[in-house]
Amino acid sequence: MEREPGDKRTGIFTSGIVSTTQGWKIALYFTGRQHAGENIADVLKQLRVELGPAIQMCDALSWNAPKLPGGVELLVAHCLAHGRRIVEVAQNFPFECRHVLERLGEVYRNDAAARHAGLTPEERLRFHQEHSQPIMDALHEWLEAQFAERKTEPNSSLGQAIRYLLRHWQPLTLFLRQAGAPLDNNICTAARGSANVMPTAGLCRVGLRYGVDLEGSLHFVAQFVGIITSSPGTRAGRLAVGSGQG
C-alpha cells in the first residue's frame, strides 16, 4: 500500500461500509492499514458519475473523510446519535442534557412516523422540514444561547458537548436538506461495537498476528451480515461507514 510522506501509522484498522439503495443492502468489509476514508475512496472510484452524488453517513473522525477522485461528488452527513452522547455529562448537567435529549427524541419519533407511513425519500424530506426543522432550529438557538448568555462554561464537559454539536451542525442536519439522508450510523456502529470486544493483544505477537486478525475479521463479518439481513428499512443513496482499530 502506498502511503503519504510522513505517514507513520501503526496497527490494523477495520472498516465496514454499508450501501443501501432501492431496497438493496450491500455490506463491504476491509481490514488492513488503511483508514475508513481511504477505503471508501477506493469504493467511490467505481461509482458511476451519472448516478449523482452519494450520501456518506459517518461520525466526525477525520480519518472517515475520503480524498475524492476527480469528478466524484459526495454529500456528508454526521451521525445524530453522537449528539445524543451529551448524556455522558448528564449527571452534572441534568436539566440541560434532558432538554437536548428530549428535542432529539422528537426528531427520532418523526423519523419513525415517516418510516411507518412508508413515505418516499422526497416525502420524508418534506415531512422532516415541516415537523423537525422547527425543533432543530429552536435547539440550535438554545445551544448558541448557552455561550452567548454565559449560561455554560465553554471548557466544561457540557460546553465541549455543545461545541461538538455546533461545529458539526450542517452535516448533523443533512436530513433536513437532502432526500434520503439518514439520521444516524447505527447500522455500522452496532457491527463495529461487536467486533471491538474481540481480543486484539495477539496482533502484536509474531506468528499469531494473522490468526487472531482472521478471528476478529470473521467475527466482524458474521455480525455485519446478521445486521444487514435483519435490520428493517432502507434509505436510498446511503453509504454508512464504521471503523475501528486493533
Short mmCIF file of C-alpha atoms in Angstrom, two decimals:
data_model
loop_
_atom_site.label_atom_id
_atom_site.label_comp_id
_atom_site.label_asym_id
_atom_site.label_seq_id
_atom_site.Cartn_x
_atom_site.Cartn_y
_atom_site.Cartn_z
CA MET A 1 0.00 0.00 0.00
CA GLU A 2 1.35 3.41 -0.93
CA ARG A 3 1.44 5.93 1.92
CA GLU A 4 1.59 9.67 2.07
CA PRO A 5 5.02 11.07 3.02
CA GLY A 6 5.33 11.19 6.78
CA ASP A 7 2.60 8.61 7.39
CA LYS A 8 3.79 6.72 10.49
CA ARG A 9 0.58 4.94 11.44
CA THR A 10 0.76 1.56 13.14
CA GLY A 11 -1.80 -1.13 13.89
CA ILE A 12 -4.60 -2.78 11.96
CA PHE A 13 -7.81 -0.92 11.11
CA THR A 14 -11.23 -2.40 10.43
CA SER A 15 -13.77 -0.62 8.25
CA GLY A 16 -17.35 -1.51 7.43
CA ILE A 17 -19.21 0.17 4.58
CA VAL A 18 -22.92 -0.40 4.02
CA SER A 19 -24.63 0.82 0.86
CA THR A 20 -28.43 0.98 0.92
CA THR A 21 -30.33 1.98 -2.19
CA GLN A 22 -33.56 0.98 -3.93
CA GLY A 23 -34.31 -1.70 -1.36
CA TRP A 24 -30.85 -3.32 -1.58
CA LYS A 25 -28.22 -3.51 1.15
CA ILE A 26 -24.60 -4.18 0.27
CA ALA A 27 -22.01 -4.65 3.02
CA LEU A 28 -18.27 -4.33 2.41
CA TYR A 29 -15.63 -5.17 4.98
CA PHE A 30 -11.97 -4.12 4.98
CA THR A 31 -9.13 -4.96 7.34
CA GLY A 32 -5.61 -3.61 6.92
CA ARG A 33 -3.60 -0.45 7.41
CA GLN A 34 -5.93 1.88 5.52
CA HIS A 35 -8.33 4.18 7.36
CA ALA A 36 -12.06 4.14 6.58
CA GLY A 37 -11.78 7.26 4.40
CA GLU A 38 -9.12 5.64 2.25
CA ASN A 39 -11.25 2.52 1.85
CA ILE A 40 -14.35 4.47 0.90
CA ALA A 41 -12.30 6.48 -1.61
CA ASP A 42 -11.36 3.19 -3.29
CA VAL A 43 -15.06 2.27 -3.43
CA LEU A 44 -16.07 5.65 -4.84
CA LYS A 45 -13.61 5.22 -7.71
CA GLN A 46 -16.04 2.60 -9.02
CA LEU A 47 -19.05 4.93 -8.75
CA ARG A 48 -20.80 5.84 -11.98
CA VAL A 49 -20.76 9.63 -12.09
CA GLU A 50 -24.13 9.79 -13.88
CA LEU A 51 -25.80 8.36 -10.76
CA GLY A 52 -25.19 11.64 -8.94
CA PRO A 53 -23.61 12.25 -5.52
CA ALA A 54 -23.76 9.57 -2.85
CA ILE A 55 -24.52 10.32 0.79
CA GLN A 56 -21.82 9.29 3.26
CA MET A 57 -23.07 8.79 6.82
CA CYS A 58 -20.30 8.58 9.41
CA ASP A 59 -19.08 10.12 12.64
CA ALA A 60 -16.87 13.20 12.65
CA LEU A 61 -13.49 11.43 12.83
CA SER A 62 -11.13 12.99 10.30
CA TRP A 63 -9.97 9.60 9.00
CA ASN A 64 -13.51 8.89 7.78
CA ALA A 65 -13.16 11.69 5.19
CA PRO A 66 -12.10 10.33 1.78
CA LYS A 67 -9.92 12.12 -0.75
CA LEU A 68 -12.35 12.09 -3.64
CA PRO A 69 -11.37 11.02 -7.14
CA GLY A 70 -11.84 13.67 -9.81
CA GLY A 71 -15.45 14.22 -10.85
CA VAL A 72 -16.92 12.42 -7.82
CA GLU A 73 -19.30 14.31 -5.54
CA LEU A 74 -20.18 13.28 -2.00
CA LEU A 75 -22.73 14.60 0.48
CA VAL A 76 -21.52 14.10 4.05
CA ALA A 77 -23.89 13.51 6.94
CA HIS A 78 -22.77 13.06 10.54
CA CYS A 79 -24.38 10.70 13.00
CA LEU A 80 -27.07 12.42 15.07
CA ALA A 81 -26.82 9.62 17.64
CA HIS A 82 -23.40 11.02 18.53
CA GLY A 83 -25.19 14.23 19.51
CA ARG A 84 -27.18 12.20 21.98
CA ARG A 85 -23.94 11.34 23.78
CA ILE A 86 -24.46 14.53 25.70
CA VAL A 87 -26.00 12.08 28.16
CA GLU A 88 -22.41 11.32 29.22
CA VAL A 89 -22.39 14.60 31.17
CA ALA A 90 -26.00 14.30 32.38
CA GLN A 91 -25.01 13.61 35.97
CA ASN A 92 -23.52 17.10 36.32
CA PHE A 93 -25.92 18.93 33.99
CA PRO A 94 -29.26 17.07 34.22
CA PHE A 95 -31.56 19.89 33.09
CA GLU A 96 -29.52 20.91 30.04
CA CYS A 97 -28.92 17.34 28.92
CA ARG A 98 -32.57 16.43 29.31
CA HIS A 99 -33.54 19.39 27.14
CA VAL A 100 -31.22 18.30 24.30
CA LEU A 101 -32.22 14.64 24.52
CA GLU A 102 -35.94 15.42 24.50
CA ARG A 103 -35.60 17.59 21.39
CA LEU A 104 -33.58 14.95 19.55
CA GLY A 105 -36.08 12.35 20.70
CA GLU A 106 -38.85 14.30 18.97
CA VAL A 107 -36.87 14.19 15.72
CA TYR A 108 -36.41 10.42 16.04
CA ARG A 109 -40.13 10.00 16.65
CA ASN A 110 -40.81 11.98 13.49
CA ASP A 111 -38.45 9.75 11.53
CA ALA A 112 -40.16 6.64 12.91
CA ALA A 113 -43.54 8.05 11.90
CA ALA A 114 -42.27 8.69 8.36
CA ARG A 115 -40.89 5.16 8.16
CA HIS A 116 -44.10 3.54 9.43
CA ALA A 117 -46.11 5.61 6.94
CA GLY A 118 -43.97 4.25 4.10
CA LEU A 119 -43.01 7.71 2.84
CA THR A 120 -40.72 8.05 -0.15
CA PRO A 121 -37.36 9.80 0.43
CA GLU A 122 -38.82 13.03 -1.02
CA GLU A 123 -41.94 12.78 1.13
CA ARG A 124 -39.83 12.03 4.19
CA LEU A 125 -37.72 15.12 3.48
CA ARG A 126 -40.80 17.35 3.31
CA PHE A 127 -42.16 15.71 6.47
CA HIS A 128 -38.94 16.48 8.37
CA GLN A 129 -38.82 20.01 7.00
CA GLU A 130 -42.33 20.62 8.30
CA HIS A 131 -42.08 18.84 11.64
CA SER A 132 -38.38 18.53 12.55
CA GLN A 133 -36.93 21.76 11.14
CA PRO A 134 -38.60 23.95 13.80
CA ILE A 135 -37.34 21.61 16.53
CA MET A 136 -33.76 21.70 15.27
CA ASP A 137 -33.84 25.47 14.68
CA ALA A 138 -35.00 26.04 18.24
CA LEU A 139 -32.36 23.65 19.57
CA HIS A 140 -29.63 25.49 17.63
CA GLU A 141 -30.73 28.81 19.13
CA TRP A 142 -30.75 27.26 22.61
CA LEU A 143 -27.23 25.85 22.14
CA GLU A 144 -25.85 29.20 20.97
CA ALA A 145 -27.57 30.98 23.88
CA GLN A 146 -25.69 28.80 26.39
CA PHE A 147 -22.48 30.58 25.41
CA ALA A 148 -23.86 33.97 24.36
CA GLU A 149 -25.71 34.42 27.66
CA ARG A 150 -22.86 32.88 29.68
CA LYS A 151 -25.04 30.06 30.98
CA THR A 152 -22.42 27.40 30.22
CA GLU A 153 -18.65 27.47 30.57
CA PRO A 154 -17.22 26.59 27.11
CA ASN A 155 -14.43 24.46 28.60
CA SER A 156 -16.74 22.41 30.82
CA SER A 157 -17.82 18.91 29.80
CA LEU A 158 -21.22 20.31 28.80
CA GLY A 159 -19.56 23.14 26.90
CA GLN A 160 -17.43 20.68 24.94
CA ALA A 161 -20.52 18.64 24.05
CA ILE A 162 -22.32 21.79 22.88
CA ARG A 163 -19.31 22.88 20.83
CA TYR A 164 -19.33 19.49 19.09
CA LEU A 165 -22.97 19.93 18.09
CA LEU A 166 -22.49 23.49 16.85
CA ARG A 167 -19.26 22.72 14.99
CA HIS A 168 -20.86 19.85 13.06
CA TRP A 169 -24.37 21.27 12.74
CA GLN A 170 -24.53 21.23 8.94
CA PRO A 171 -23.65 17.55 8.45
CA LEU A 172 -25.71 16.61 11.53
CA THR A 173 -28.80 18.13 9.89
CA LEU A 174 -28.34 17.00 6.28
CA PHE A 175 -31.61 15.05 6.66
CA LEU A 176 -33.40 18.43 6.62
CA ARG A 177 -31.98 19.35 3.19
CA GLN A 178 -31.33 16.13 1.29
CA ALA A 179 -33.81 13.39 0.42
CA GLY A 180 -32.65 10.00 1.66
CA ALA A 181 -30.16 11.32 4.22
CA PRO A 182 -30.31 9.13 7.36
CA LEU A 183 -30.28 10.37 10.94
CA ASP A 184 -27.51 8.13 12.21
CA ASN A 185 -24.94 5.47 11.51
CA ASN A 186 -26.29 2.86 13.91
CA ILE A 187 -26.13 0.02 11.39
CA CYS A 188 -22.33 0.29 11.21
CA THR A 189 -21.84 1.27 14.83
CA ALA A 190 -23.58 -1.91 16.01
CA ALA A 191 -21.34 -4.15 13.89
CA ARG A 192 -18.18 -2.31 14.86
CA GLY A 193 -19.04 -2.46 18.55
CA SER A 194 -19.34 -6.23 18.46
CA ALA A 195 -16.01 -6.56 16.68
CA ASN A 196 -14.31 -4.37 19.27
CA VAL A 197 -14.90 -6.90 22.04
CA MET A 198 -12.63 -9.41 20.28
CA PRO A 199 -9.14 -9.91 21.81
CA THR A 200 -6.56 -7.83 19.94
CA ALA A 201 -3.41 -8.25 22.03
CA GLY A 202 -2.40 -11.17 19.82
CA LEU A 203 -2.00 -8.80 16.90
CA CYS A 204 1.34 -7.84 18.39
CA ARG A 205 2.66 -11.41 18.71
CA VAL A 206 4.90 -12.73 15.99
CA GLY A 207 3.35 -15.80 14.39
CA LEU A 208 -0.12 -15.20 15.87
CA ARG A 209 -0.93 -11.88 14.26
CA TYR A 210 -2.72 -13.22 11.20
CA GLY A 211 -4.57 -15.92 13.08
CA VAL A 212 -6.01 -13.52 15.65
CA ASP A 213 -6.65 -10.94 12.97
CA LEU A 214 -8.61 -13.53 10.98
CA GLU A 215 -10.62 -14.50 14.07
CA GLY A 216 -11.60 -10.90 14.68
CA SER A 217 -12.30 -10.38 10.99
CA LEU A 218 -14.60 -13.38 10.74
CA HIS A 219 -16.49 -12.29 13.85
CA PHE A 220 -16.88 -8.80 12.39
CA VAL A 221 -18.15 -10.17 9.07
CA ALA A 222 -20.59 -12.55 10.76
CA GLN A 223 -22.01 -9.77 12.90
CA PHE A 224 -22.15 -7.47 9.88
CA VAL A 225 -24.08 -9.99 7.81
CA GLY A 226 -26.52 -10.53 10.67
CA ILE A 227 -27.25 -6.83 10.90
CA ILE A 228 -27.63 -6.43 7.13
CA THR A 229 -30.08 -9.31 6.88
CA SER A 230 -32.16 -8.40 9.94
CA SER A 231 -32.17 -4.60 10.01
CA PRO A 232 -35.55 -3.19 8.93
CA GLY A 233 -35.96 -0.31 6.49
CA THR A 234 -33.70 1.10 3.79
CA ARG A 235 -32.58 4.55 2.74
CA ALA A 236 -31.73 5.45 -0.82
CA GLY A 237 -28.24 6.56 -1.77
CA ARG A 238 -26.65 5.91 1.61
CA LEU A 239 -23.06 4.87 2.32
CA ALA A 240 -22.68 4.22 6.04
CA VAL A 241 -19.14 3.94 7.36
CA GLY A 242 -17.88 2.38 10.55
CA SER A 243 -14.28 1.96 11.62
CA GLY A 244 -12.15 0.74 14.46
CA GLN A 245 -8.51 -0.02 15.30
CA GLY A 246 -6.99 -3.22 16.56
#
